[in-house]
Amino acid sequence: MQVEATFPDVTTPTLELRISRSSPGRYSLHDFAKNVYDVHTYGSNGREVPTTRPDAYGWNVTGHGGSVRVTYKIYGDYVDGTYLSVDETHAHINMPPAIMWAHGLDERPDAITFEQPAGKRWTVATQLHGSGLEFTAPNLQYLMDSPVEFGPVAMREFTVDSHRFRFALHHLGTDAELDAFARDVEKIVRQEGAVYGEFPQYEPGYYTFLADYLPWAHGDGMEHRNSTVMTASRSIAQSREQLLDTVAHEFFHCWNVERIRPQGLEPFDFDRANMSDSLWLAEGFTQYYGPLMLQRAGLVDLNETARTIGGLVESVVNGPGRQVRSAVEMSRMAPFIDGGRTVDRVNWPNTVISYYPFGGAIALALDLSLRARTDSRVTLDDFMRGMWEQFGKPGGTREGYVDRPYSVADAQAVLANVSGDRAFANEFFRRYIEGHDAADYASLLARAGFTLRKRGAGRSWLGDVRFDARGRSLRVVNLVAPEWPAYAAGLDQDDELRQIDGVDVRTEGDVTAMVQRHKPGDRITIVFVDRSGGAAHAGTVTLGEDPHVEVVPIESSGGTLTSANRSFRDRWLQPRS
Ligand SMILES: [Zn+2]
Ligand SMILES: [Zn+2]
């Protein structure tokens, strides 16, 4: 993509041009300058002036005479919510990889013109102000937050409570599929509006869903103030429920994260990675609400909701990382785990639980706890409304900014207020958000008529040890967690398992068969060789019981749904009108 930008009225001797290192909502470093080339800068007299390179992300221009025009090319071939993709079918533009900006000019308004590629009649869908091919942004923060789909966009529009919503789709499917999908999107929008009791004032006058469902796209969703980018390699026909789940998640963000904004993310820093203590709330609570909204909108059945809840609970109950990092500390890992890619080994399987399911499970525990304490009069919806009233709705004095981002202590205070019980709020935060405890999900879920049970009850278990099945040897390919029975025997990543109970094992199937000859609590001997290839080690494993859990509706697990269960469940899962 060829880009040309003009910076008039430059009052500093040096104009510091930059390409962003980071991207709002994807918290790691991406160093978009890696795809920028053929950079030329021109001064006020139109002559080319040379640049110096202060670092890998900047071009400094001196001797410009008061204005600078810069031209550059940028390569992009990755359809998702962070990167750039330009080809014969579209220009899918996330702004951070595409836009060269300048230090000190953040508050200047921007004007953007798109040039139609030869022979194309593409349209632009975006949250930028404007129409046709001419758009504006009030400042750099808003510009960088405004992705653009420039292509053969199919648009559907609907209105809820006098708010306009646009669904802009680039896909290979049919109009009928889009029509039906847009109707389901509207159902989700209505249910989410009911959680908060109102919609935000969308600055351009509407909210825009930007969807690219294309075989060469990468599965993703990325929230913005007045829009979202949703990409998938599967079509509406192939993957309707999953695509709607992304819709539900991303749209919830127009309150939670975009306006109810955690400290650390505001304002966004394009020179470095932002860090937040509260992604368990910003992302995790959103992860809880997405599937809940699908259930309330009647777009998934009860078994599907139970499966989703089971997944959240499983990650927290059995994730070894909970003993190492609290939910707050997991949030601080975002700059490394959210899109960061390096080659060295990490021990995250044992030390990190993603703040998505971790925070989702915390939201589940908090919602059910509030309901249980108050006969369903106070719920997590009240907490979200409390956060909205105090931190989201007041908004910002400048468009694209949030004046009152919240801290963990702020969220705790809102919970104290909403629940009317400061001791409860303090205890909940101390144990589950800043501490290492897991809530008693079995009893919380039982009230709503769901059973939390072991998936493989009675099955003996060595740990979730995985083996490389390709070679002739049985090499351990993942970290062995301290909580797993095999750990005590000294088995570790890269070791080669040779024997169980004196019998040679050559395949993963051999291991399973040997382990399943025993009951939980039985002791087995193993023989293995470490990666130095030296002498064999022998160890003893006291087999555990497979700890993995699932959640099922009580009526489909042989139990009885009482009227109290049904009433509790309905007040939780039934649609709001
Ligand atoms: Zn597209
Ligand atoms: Zn999200």
XYZ file of C-alpha atoms and ligand atoms in Angstrom:
579
model
C 0.000 0.000 0.000
C 1.291 3.409 -0.966
C 0.782 6.033 1.758
C 1.325 9.759 1.608
C 0.974 12.034 4.643
C 1.390 15.777 5.064
C 2.245 17.470 8.358
C 1.670 21.247 8.006
C 2.723 23.934 10.502
C 5.625 22.035 12.023
C 7.078 24.364 14.652
C 9.866 22.129 15.974
C 13.262 21.935 14.222
C 12.961 18.152 14.044
C 9.791 16.287 13.131
C 9.920 12.840 14.759
C 7.988 10.478 12.502
C 7.036 7.140 14.044
C 5.509 3.817 13.151
C 3.663 2.295 16.077
C 5.213 -0.524 18.077
C 1.852 -1.560 19.536
C -1.853 -1.743 18.741
C -4.847 -0.863 20.963
C -6.375 -3.987 22.463
C -3.554 -6.345 21.440
C -1.213 -5.831 24.271
C 2.131 -7.090 23.012
C 4.681 -5.376 20.773
C 4.335 -5.831 17.011
C 6.960 -3.408 15.668
C 5.015 -2.563 12.535
C 8.026 -0.658 11.143
C 9.360 -4.017 9.948
C 7.031 -3.826 6.930
C 7.683 -0.178 6.015
C 10.045 0.711 3.148
C 10.715 3.237 0.357
C 10.384 6.159 2.795
C 10.854 9.662 1.341
C 10.372 13.008 3.088
C 9.960 16.440 1.499
C 10.201 19.912 3.065
C 8.045 22.999 2.601
C 9.807 23.865 -0.673
C 8.916 20.467 -2.126
C 12.514 19.219 -2.124
C 13.400 15.886 -0.626
C 15.106 16.202 2.751
C 17.069 13.332 4.265
C 16.011 11.568 7.440
C 18.030 10.195 10.315
C 17.033 7.043 12.175
C 16.962 7.519 15.963
C 15.867 3.897 16.406
C 14.190 1.122 14.440
C 10.743 2.715 14.681
C 11.470 6.364 13.816
C 12.489 8.710 11.047
C 13.640 12.197 12.117
C 13.259 15.063 9.654
C 15.242 18.290 10.142
C 15.619 21.266 7.782
C 12.017 20.876 6.642
C 11.159 24.609 6.573
C 7.869 24.266 8.457
C 6.023 21.417 6.779
C 6.745 17.793 5.904
C 5.301 15.454 3.320
C 6.238 11.816 3.736
C 5.629 8.944 1.321
C 6.198 5.274 2.043
C 5.143 1.807 1.081
C 3.926 -0.769 3.530
C 3.511 -4.489 3.066
C 0.671 -6.324 4.790
C -0.886 -9.736 4.221
C -2.575 -10.767 7.452
C -6.343 -10.449 7.868
C -7.107 -10.022 11.573
C -7.807 -7.376 14.190
C -4.230 -6.098 14.443
C -2.405 -6.203 11.133
C -2.755 -4.972 7.565
C -3.930 -6.909 4.536
C -3.902 -5.449 1.044
C -4.649 -7.576 -1.991
C -6.909 -7.724 -5.060
C -9.962 -8.393 -2.877
C -9.739 -5.586 -0.317
C -7.624 -3.306 1.816
C -8.264 -4.476 5.374
C -6.602 -1.714 7.352
C -5.889 -1.644 11.049
C -4.357 1.783 11.538
C -1.270 1.111 13.724
C 0.559 -0.923 11.043
C -0.417 1.557 8.317
C -0.102 5.073 9.715
C 3.089 7.054 10.221
C 2.494 9.711 12.874
C 4.625 12.330 14.634
C 5.584 12.918 18.255
C 3.906 15.935 19.834
C 1.060 16.229 17.345
C -1.332 13.772 19.061
C -4.101 16.329 19.491
C -4.207 17.479 15.884
C -7.270 16.480 13.853
C -6.569 14.200 10.907
C -8.030 14.034 7.400
C -7.819 10.747 5.510
C -8.534 10.146 1.815
C -8.711 6.677 0.320
C -7.785 6.216 -3.328
C -9.796 3.731 -5.315
C -7.485 1.083 -6.844
C -7.659 1.037 -10.646
C -10.716 -0.814 -11.862
C -12.272 -1.260 -8.397
C -15.450 0.159 -6.930
C -14.811 -0.517 -3.301
C -16.566 1.112 -0.373
C -15.176 2.149 2.999
C -16.656 0.919 6.285
C -15.203 2.489 9.428
C -15.929 4.367 12.658
C -14.057 7.396 11.287
C -16.184 10.488 10.690
C -17.133 11.144 7.080
C -18.396 9.216 4.089
C -17.444 8.143 0.593
C -13.653 8.168 0.437
C -13.107 11.221 2.711
C -12.856 10.820 6.465
C -11.605 12.615 9.561
C -10.483 11.776 13.080
C -10.387 14.285 15.940
C -6.947 13.186 17.176
C -4.329 10.439 16.963
C -5.908 8.228 19.655
C -9.171 8.083 17.717
C -7.461 7.622 14.351
C -5.398 4.679 15.572
C -8.529 3.136 17.113
C -10.405 3.246 13.782
C -9.939 0.221 11.529
C -11.093 0.436 7.923
C -12.513 -2.174 5.598
C -12.056 -0.885 2.032
C -13.508 -3.459 -0.303
C -16.693 -5.030 -1.672
C -18.553 -4.474 1.589
C -22.122 -5.722 2.075
C -23.874 -3.586 4.694
C -26.963 -4.253 6.814
C -28.342 -1.699 9.256
C -30.749 -1.847 12.197
C -31.870 0.466 14.963
C -32.330 -0.260 18.675
C -33.636 2.449 21.022
C -32.869 5.056 18.323
C -29.223 3.914 18.145
C -27.949 2.898 14.697
C -25.960 -0.297 14.155
C -24.253 -1.258 10.898
C -23.045 -4.755 10.060
C -20.439 -4.520 7.281
C -19.396 -7.868 5.848
C -16.790 -9.029 3.352
C -17.410 -12.717 2.651
C -17.933 -15.326 -0.038
C -21.374 -16.382 1.206
C -24.890 -15.369 0.209
C -27.030 -12.301 0.947
C -29.596 -14.526 2.641
C -26.930 -15.779 5.057
C -25.966 -12.203 5.848
C -29.627 -11.155 6.341
C -30.268 -13.954 8.828
C -26.954 -13.372 10.591
C -27.649 -9.637 10.985
C -30.994 -10.481 12.634
C -29.144 -12.605 15.216
C -26.629 -9.806 15.743
C -29.567 -7.517 16.560
C -30.834 -9.991 19.188
C -27.406 -9.921 20.853
C -27.258 -6.123 20.734
C -30.676 -5.924 22.449
C -29.690 -8.340 25.248
C -26.425 -6.504 25.913
C -28.166 -3.127 25.921
C -30.512 -4.556 28.570
C -27.567 -5.431 30.850
C -26.526 -1.780 31.010
C -29.979 -0.251 30.533
C -28.697 1.999 27.743
C -26.235 2.236 24.881
C -23.233 4.564 24.758
C -23.424 7.622 22.521
C -21.483 6.362 19.496
C -19.454 9.328 18.267
C -19.974 9.009 14.476
C -23.705 8.460 15.121
C -23.571 4.670 14.724
C -21.722 1.543 15.771
C -20.143 -0.560 12.985
C -19.351 -4.286 12.983
C -16.526 -4.903 10.476
C -16.498 -8.585 9.564
C -14.180 -10.423 7.176
C -15.195 -14.065 6.913
C -12.724 -15.264 4.286
C -10.831 -18.546 3.878
C -7.493 -16.719 4.098
C -8.422 -14.676 7.190
C -7.180 -15.504 10.695
C -9.717 -15.998 13.476
C -9.852 -12.870 15.602
C -11.982 -10.206 17.194
C -10.823 -6.736 18.208
C -12.821 -4.106 20.006
C -12.839 -0.367 19.322
C -14.893 2.536 20.638
C -17.513 2.579 17.918
C -16.691 -0.531 15.927
C -15.142 -3.969 16.047
C -13.093 -6.035 13.625
C -14.116 -9.686 13.463
C -12.236 -12.048 11.179
C -12.592 -15.768 10.560
C -11.507 -18.343 8.022
C -14.886 -20.039 8.271
C -18.127 -18.787 6.761
C -21.493 -18.027 8.337
C -22.775 -21.321 6.921
C -19.895 -23.277 8.474
C -19.469 -21.584 11.800
C -22.498 -19.516 12.743
C -22.442 -20.104 16.518
C -18.760 -19.336 16.909
C -19.050 -16.167 14.822
C -21.991 -15.022 16.945
C -19.952 -15.704 20.082
C -17.319 -13.280 18.773
C -20.057 -10.722 18.009
C -21.360 -11.038 21.569
C -17.881 -10.707 23.077
C -16.734 -7.761 20.974
C -19.944 -5.768 21.254
C -19.890 -6.074 25.069
C -16.557 -4.258 24.865
C -18.213 -1.027 23.667
C -19.006 -0.597 27.348
C -16.500 -2.847 29.128
C -12.948 -1.767 28.098
C -13.754 0.946 25.579
C -15.548 3.196 28.065
C -15.339 1.351 31.377
C -11.592 1.505 30.898
C -8.933 0.070 33.176
C -6.016 2.217 34.252
C -2.895 1.364 32.313
C -4.683 1.282 28.960
C -5.521 4.998 28.917
C -4.249 6.717 26.918
C -2.845 4.106 24.584
C 0.923 4.334 24.100
C 2.111 3.652 20.546
C 5.790 3.674 21.538
C 5.574 0.853 24.075
C 3.322 -1.885 25.452
C 0.553 -0.796 27.822
C 0.025 -2.866 30.970
C -3.159 -3.232 33.035
C -4.007 -4.890 36.372
C -7.605 -5.443 35.360
C -7.811 -7.582 32.228
C -9.506 -10.285 34.323
C -12.412 -7.771 34.389
C -11.944 -6.033 31.033
C -11.469 -9.262 29.060
C -12.515 -11.965 31.523
C -15.919 -10.539 32.456
C -16.511 -9.930 28.727
C -15.618 -13.569 28.108
C -18.311 -14.539 30.630
C -20.954 -12.235 29.207
C -20.511 -13.244 25.540
C -21.900 -16.788 25.924
C -24.399 -15.623 28.567
C -25.801 -13.152 26.047
C -26.076 -15.897 23.401
C -28.095 -17.922 25.915
C -30.359 -14.983 26.818
C -30.822 -14.195 23.119
C -31.923 -17.792 22.517
C -29.038 -18.469 20.121
C -27.537 -21.413 22.031
C -29.108 -24.191 24.084
C -28.613 -25.017 27.738
C -26.145 -27.829 27.091
C -23.912 -25.469 25.114
C -23.991 -22.911 27.928
C -23.154 -25.647 30.430
C -20.186 -26.712 28.281
C -18.911 -23.123 28.147
C -19.261 -22.673 31.899
C -17.506 -25.988 32.437
C -14.571 -24.755 30.375
C -14.231 -21.609 32.492
C -14.368 -23.559 35.755
C -11.919 -26.194 34.492
C -9.287 -23.592 33.631
C -9.330 -22.118 37.135
C -9.833 -25.273 39.187
C -7.186 -27.348 37.383
C -4.865 -24.691 35.958
C -1.588 -25.008 37.908
C -0.815 -21.332 37.212
C -3.330 -20.167 39.820
C -0.902 -21.115 42.585
C 1.787 -18.917 41.012
C -0.003 -15.796 39.787
C -3.207 -14.087 40.898
C -5.769 -12.765 38.410
C -4.194 -9.312 38.760
C -0.750 -10.737 38.020
C -2.091 -12.686 35.009
C -3.334 -9.365 33.582
C 0.186 -8.019 33.745
C 1.343 -10.876 31.481
C -0.734 -9.573 28.551
C 2.198 -7.797 26.861
C 3.875 -11.223 26.581
C 0.986 -13.570 25.928
C -1.371 -11.523 23.728
C 0.167 -11.829 20.290
C 3.774 -11.738 21.475
C 5.904 -14.255 19.652
C 9.434 -15.211 20.653
C 11.437 -18.386 20.255
C 12.653 -19.169 23.765
C 10.842 -21.658 25.965
C 8.482 -20.418 28.671
C 6.934 -22.192 31.645
C 3.529 -20.624 31.132
C 1.582 -23.924 31.109
C 2.530 -24.156 34.788
C 2.498 -20.475 35.728
C -0.088 -18.687 33.565
C -3.826 -18.998 33.111
C -5.155 -16.675 30.453
C -7.111 -13.798 31.975
C -9.942 -14.666 29.541
C -11.124 -17.912 31.166
C -9.668 -16.939 34.572
C -11.629 -13.688 34.599
C -14.629 -15.446 33.065
C -14.672 -17.933 35.934
C -14.349 -15.088 38.449
C -17.331 -13.359 36.800
C -19.329 -16.600 37.044
C -18.482 -16.956 40.738
C -19.334 -13.330 41.438
C -22.632 -13.405 39.522
C -23.788 -16.602 41.255
C -22.562 -15.391 44.674
C -24.444 -12.101 44.368
C -27.578 -13.927 43.240
C -27.319 -16.490 46.024
C -26.891 -13.793 48.682
C -29.854 -11.689 47.564
C -32.411 -14.116 46.143
C -31.339 -12.849 42.694
C -32.178 -9.228 43.462
C -28.536 -8.130 43.024
C -26.548 -9.610 40.118
C -23.391 -9.070 38.133
C -25.485 -6.920 35.755
C -25.836 -4.464 38.659
C -22.084 -4.467 39.148
C -21.509 -3.753 35.436
C -24.109 -0.963 35.547
C -22.356 0.444 38.619
C -19.037 0.470 36.755
C -20.749 2.054 33.746
C -22.401 4.824 35.787
C -19.229 5.731 37.628
C -16.447 5.217 35.086
C -17.924 4.685 31.607
C -20.847 7.003 31.160
C -19.034 10.226 32.205
C -16.850 9.691 29.121
C -14.019 12.014 28.157
C -13.614 15.708 27.474
C -11.764 14.772 24.262
C -13.297 12.315 21.812
C -11.536 8.981 21.920
C -10.330 9.430 25.497
C -11.686 8.156 28.822
C -11.246 10.665 31.638
C -11.869 8.268 34.527
C -10.169 4.911 33.999
C -10.665 2.609 36.997
C -8.242 0.780 39.303
C -8.672 -2.616 40.981
C -9.538 -0.721 44.193
C -12.212 1.226 42.296
C -13.833 -1.996 41.091
C -13.731 -3.344 44.653
C -15.474 -0.191 45.902
C -18.208 -0.544 43.276
C -18.778 -4.141 44.380
C -19.002 -3.017 48.013
C -21.565 -0.432 46.994
C -23.645 -2.664 44.712
C -23.662 -5.601 47.131
C -24.194 -3.348 50.156
C -21.562 -5.424 51.955
C -18.017 -4.110 52.100
C -16.756 -7.191 53.930
C -18.069 -9.457 51.158
C -16.419 -7.305 48.477
C -13.085 -7.193 50.315
C -13.102 -10.928 50.917
C -13.986 -11.698 47.292
C -11.157 -9.538 45.952
C -8.656 -10.780 48.526
C -9.299 -14.459 47.806
C -10.161 -14.693 44.109
C -8.703 -11.635 42.393
C -5.589 -10.764 44.353
C -5.194 -14.207 45.933
C -4.949 -17.792 44.781
C -8.259 -19.342 45.833
C -10.885 -20.865 43.571
C -14.533 -20.335 44.458
C -16.757 -23.259 45.438
C -18.203 -23.653 41.965
C -20.018 -26.910 42.724
C -22.290 -25.365 45.331
C -22.708 -22.086 43.431
C -23.789 -23.929 40.273
C -26.006 -26.376 42.167
C -28.425 -23.557 43.042
C -29.009 -22.986 39.344
C -29.503 -26.688 38.731
C -26.116 -27.442 37.225
C -23.860 -30.285 38.297
C -20.104 -29.855 38.423
C -18.558 -33.297 38.135
C -15.370 -35.083 37.170
C -15.314 -35.999 33.490
C -13.382 -39.168 34.109
C -14.430 -40.056 37.642
C -12.646 -43.170 38.913
C -10.026 -43.080 36.123
C -6.455 -43.253 37.316
C -4.225 -40.417 36.189
C -0.521 -39.798 35.710
C -0.968 -36.129 34.859
C -1.648 -34.560 31.458
C 1.725 -35.743 30.189
C 1.975 -35.625 26.401
C 4.400 -37.633 24.316
C 5.977 -37.152 20.920
C 4.565 -40.069 19.018
C 6.626 -39.553 15.859
C 9.937 -41.075 16.833
C 10.695 -44.559 18.081
C 10.986 -43.214 21.594
C 8.327 -41.859 23.926
C 9.632 -38.354 24.588
C 7.747 -35.982 26.953
C 6.849 -32.841 24.988
C 5.239 -30.660 27.662
C 6.125 -29.350 31.084
C 5.142 -31.642 33.929
C 3.218 -29.634 36.550
C 4.100 -29.990 40.241
C 0.443 -30.923 40.896
C 0.623 -33.999 38.649
C 1.484 -37.442 40.030
C 4.304 -37.947 37.494
C 6.147 -34.898 38.861
C 7.083 -36.595 42.133
C 8.806 -39.361 40.175
C 11.052 -36.759 38.545
C 9.650 -37.093 35.007
C 10.100 -33.861 33.046
C 9.923 -32.315 29.584
C 12.345 -33.924 27.059
C 12.676 -37.108 29.122
C 12.089 -40.422 27.371
C 9.728 -42.807 29.133
C 10.891 -46.407 28.717
C 8.942 -48.667 31.088
C 5.915 -48.788 33.365
C 5.778 -51.583 35.945
C 8.718 -53.263 34.207
C 6.926 -53.392 30.837
C 8.351 -51.503 27.832
C 6.086 -48.693 26.585
C 6.457 -47.526 22.994
C 3.283 -45.573 22.253
C 0.973 -43.218 24.083
C -1.592 -46.010 23.866
C 0.780 -48.306 25.795
C 1.014 -45.700 28.562
C -2.754 -45.248 28.799
C -3.295 -49.011 28.890
C -0.723 -49.495 31.673
C -2.127 -46.629 33.753
C -5.723 -47.785 33.337
C -4.878 -51.216 34.708
C -4.688 -49.439 38.050
C -6.987 -47.582 40.400
C -6.373 -44.060 41.689
C -4.036 -44.344 44.668
C -2.099 -47.299 43.256
C 1.656 -46.973 42.974
C 3.438 -47.731 39.709
C 7.105 -47.720 38.845
C 8.415 -45.902 35.781
C 11.806 -45.970 34.075
C 12.930 -43.025 32.007
C 16.060 -41.424 30.515
C 16.684 -37.698 30.657
C 17.718 -35.627 27.646
C 21.429 -36.136 28.267
C 20.811 -39.726 27.213
C 22.660 -41.064 30.266
C 21.664 -43.755 32.720
C 18.022 -44.682 33.209
C 16.184 -43.268 36.224
C 13.555 -45.198 38.129
C 10.721 -43.528 39.996
C 7.452 -44.291 41.712
C 4.196 -42.602 40.788
C 1.201 -42.634 43.087
C -1.619 -42.411 40.568
C -4.260 -39.752 41.097
C -7.860 -39.576 39.941
C -8.446 -37.698 36.681
C -9.341 -34.226 38.041
C -10.849 -32.677 34.892
C -14.346 -31.337 35.376
C -17.423 -30.585 33.329
C -20.725 -28.878 34.004
C -24.066 -30.406 32.989
C -27.702 -29.455 33.624
C -28.851 -31.498 36.615
C -31.848 -32.872 34.696
C -29.550 -34.456 32.121
C -27.349 -36.071 34.761
C -30.002 -38.117 36.535
C -30.950 -35.435 39.072
C -34.090 -33.407 39.608
C -34.484 -29.740 38.854
C -36.383 -28.292 41.812
C -38.670 -25.288 41.412
C -36.138 -23.239 43.404
C -33.405 -24.330 40.962
C -35.580 -23.452 37.990
C -36.478 -20.033 39.321
C -32.824 -19.216 40.096
C -31.723 -20.457 36.675
C -34.460 -18.577 34.800
C -33.650 -15.292 36.475
C -30.058 -15.818 35.403
C -30.474 -17.115 31.846
C -33.869 -15.951 30.564
C -34.032 -13.135 27.987
C -34.462 -9.556 29.138
C -37.195 -7.656 27.357
Zn -12.160 -7.527 3.584
Zn -12.030 -9.095 24.257
